[in-house]
PDB file of C-alpha atoms in Angstrom:
ATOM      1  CA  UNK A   1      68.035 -67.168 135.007  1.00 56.00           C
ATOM      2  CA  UNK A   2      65.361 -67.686 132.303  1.00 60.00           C
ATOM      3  CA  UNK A   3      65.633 -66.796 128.897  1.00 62.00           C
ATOM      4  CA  UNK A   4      63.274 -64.094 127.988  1.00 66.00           C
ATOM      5  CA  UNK A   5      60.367 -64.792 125.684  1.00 68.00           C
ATOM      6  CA  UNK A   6      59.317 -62.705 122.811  1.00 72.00           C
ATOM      7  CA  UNK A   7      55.868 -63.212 121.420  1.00 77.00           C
ATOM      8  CA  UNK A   8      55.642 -62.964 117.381  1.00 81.00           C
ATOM      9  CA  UNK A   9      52.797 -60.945 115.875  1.00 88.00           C
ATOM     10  CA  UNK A  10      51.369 -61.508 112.385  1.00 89.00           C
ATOM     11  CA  UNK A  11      49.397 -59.202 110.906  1.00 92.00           C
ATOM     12  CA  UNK A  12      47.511 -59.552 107.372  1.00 92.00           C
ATOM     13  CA  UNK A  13      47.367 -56.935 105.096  1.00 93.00           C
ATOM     14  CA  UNK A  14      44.946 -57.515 102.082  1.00 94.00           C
ATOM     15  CA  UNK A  15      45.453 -55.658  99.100  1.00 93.00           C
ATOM     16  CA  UNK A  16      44.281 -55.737  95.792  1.00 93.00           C
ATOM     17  CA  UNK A  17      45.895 -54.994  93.089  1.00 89.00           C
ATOM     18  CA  UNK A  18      44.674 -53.172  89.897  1.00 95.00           C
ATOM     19  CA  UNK A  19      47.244 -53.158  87.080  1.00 95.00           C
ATOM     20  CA  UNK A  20      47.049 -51.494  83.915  1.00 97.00           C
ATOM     21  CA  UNK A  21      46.537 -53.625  80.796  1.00 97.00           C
ATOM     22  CA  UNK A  22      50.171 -53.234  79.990  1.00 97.00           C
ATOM     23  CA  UNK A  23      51.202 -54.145  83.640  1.00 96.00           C
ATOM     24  CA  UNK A  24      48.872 -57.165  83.456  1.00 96.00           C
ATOM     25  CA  UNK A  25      50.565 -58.414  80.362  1.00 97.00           C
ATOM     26  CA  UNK A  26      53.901 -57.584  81.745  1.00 96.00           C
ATOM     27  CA  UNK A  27      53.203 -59.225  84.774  1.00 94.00           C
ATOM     28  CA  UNK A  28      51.771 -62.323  82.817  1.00 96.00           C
ATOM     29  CA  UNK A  29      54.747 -62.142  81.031  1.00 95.00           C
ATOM     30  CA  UNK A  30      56.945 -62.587  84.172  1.00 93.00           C
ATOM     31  CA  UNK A  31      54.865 -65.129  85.023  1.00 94.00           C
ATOM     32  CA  UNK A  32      55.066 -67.325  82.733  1.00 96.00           C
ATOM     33  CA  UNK A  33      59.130 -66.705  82.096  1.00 91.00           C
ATOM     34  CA  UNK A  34      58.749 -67.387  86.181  1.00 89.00           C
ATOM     35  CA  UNK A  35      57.225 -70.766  85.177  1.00 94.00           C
ATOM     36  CA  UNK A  36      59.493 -72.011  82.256  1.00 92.00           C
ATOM     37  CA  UNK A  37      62.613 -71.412  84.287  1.00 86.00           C
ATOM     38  CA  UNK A  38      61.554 -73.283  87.416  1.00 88.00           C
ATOM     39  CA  UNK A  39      60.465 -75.964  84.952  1.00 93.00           C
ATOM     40  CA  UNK A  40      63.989 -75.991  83.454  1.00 88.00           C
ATOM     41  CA  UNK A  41      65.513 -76.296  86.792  1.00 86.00           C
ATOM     42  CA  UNK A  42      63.347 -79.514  87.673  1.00 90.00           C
ATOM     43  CA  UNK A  43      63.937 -81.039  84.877  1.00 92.00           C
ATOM     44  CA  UNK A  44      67.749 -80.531  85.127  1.00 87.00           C
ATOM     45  CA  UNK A  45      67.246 -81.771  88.968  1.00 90.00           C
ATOM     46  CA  UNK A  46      65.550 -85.279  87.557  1.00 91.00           C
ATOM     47  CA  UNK A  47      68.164 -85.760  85.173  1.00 91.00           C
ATOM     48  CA  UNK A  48      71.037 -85.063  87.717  1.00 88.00           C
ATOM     49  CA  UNK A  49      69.335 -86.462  90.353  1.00 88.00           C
ATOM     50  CA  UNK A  50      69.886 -83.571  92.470  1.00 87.00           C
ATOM     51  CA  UNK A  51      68.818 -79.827  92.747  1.00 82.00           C
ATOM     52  CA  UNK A  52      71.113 -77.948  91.290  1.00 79.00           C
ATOM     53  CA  UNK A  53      72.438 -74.750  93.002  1.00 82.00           C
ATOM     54  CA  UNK A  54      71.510 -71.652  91.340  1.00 77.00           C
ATOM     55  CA  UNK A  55      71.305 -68.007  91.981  1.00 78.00           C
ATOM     56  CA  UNK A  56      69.553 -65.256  89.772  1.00 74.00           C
ATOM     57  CA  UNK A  57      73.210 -64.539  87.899  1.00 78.00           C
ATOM     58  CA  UNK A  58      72.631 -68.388  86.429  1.00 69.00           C
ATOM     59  CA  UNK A  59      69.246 -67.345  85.086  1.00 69.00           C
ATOM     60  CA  UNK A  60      69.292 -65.607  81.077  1.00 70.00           C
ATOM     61  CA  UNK A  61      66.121 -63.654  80.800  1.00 62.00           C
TER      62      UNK A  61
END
C-alpha cells in the first residue's frame, strides 16, 4: 500500500498597510525595542558561546 500524497498550496496575499501617524510611531517603536532585544540576546550568545534559551516571560519591555 502507498502512502497517500498531499500536495501543499501557497497562496500570496499582498497587503498594504496604512497606519496612522501614532500607529507608525508605535510600530517604530516596537521595532526598534524588537531590535535592541535581539541585539542583547547575541551579544549574551558571543559571550556564552551559546544561544541562550529564552521565551517572551525572559524579555522586560
Amino acid at each position: 500500500m502507498k502512502k497517500e500524497q498531499t500536495k501543499s498550496c501557497v497562496k500570496v496575499l499582498k497587503v498594504k498597510l496604512k497606519p496612522t501617524k501614532e500607529q507608525a510611531a508605535e510600530l517604530t517603536r516596537l521595532s526598534k525595542e524588537y531590535i535592541y532585544h535581539a541585539n542583547q540576546l547575541v551579544q549574551q550568545a558571543v559571550s556564552d558561546g551559546r544561544f541562550p534559551t529564552v521565551t517572551s516571560r525572559h524579555i522586560e519591555t
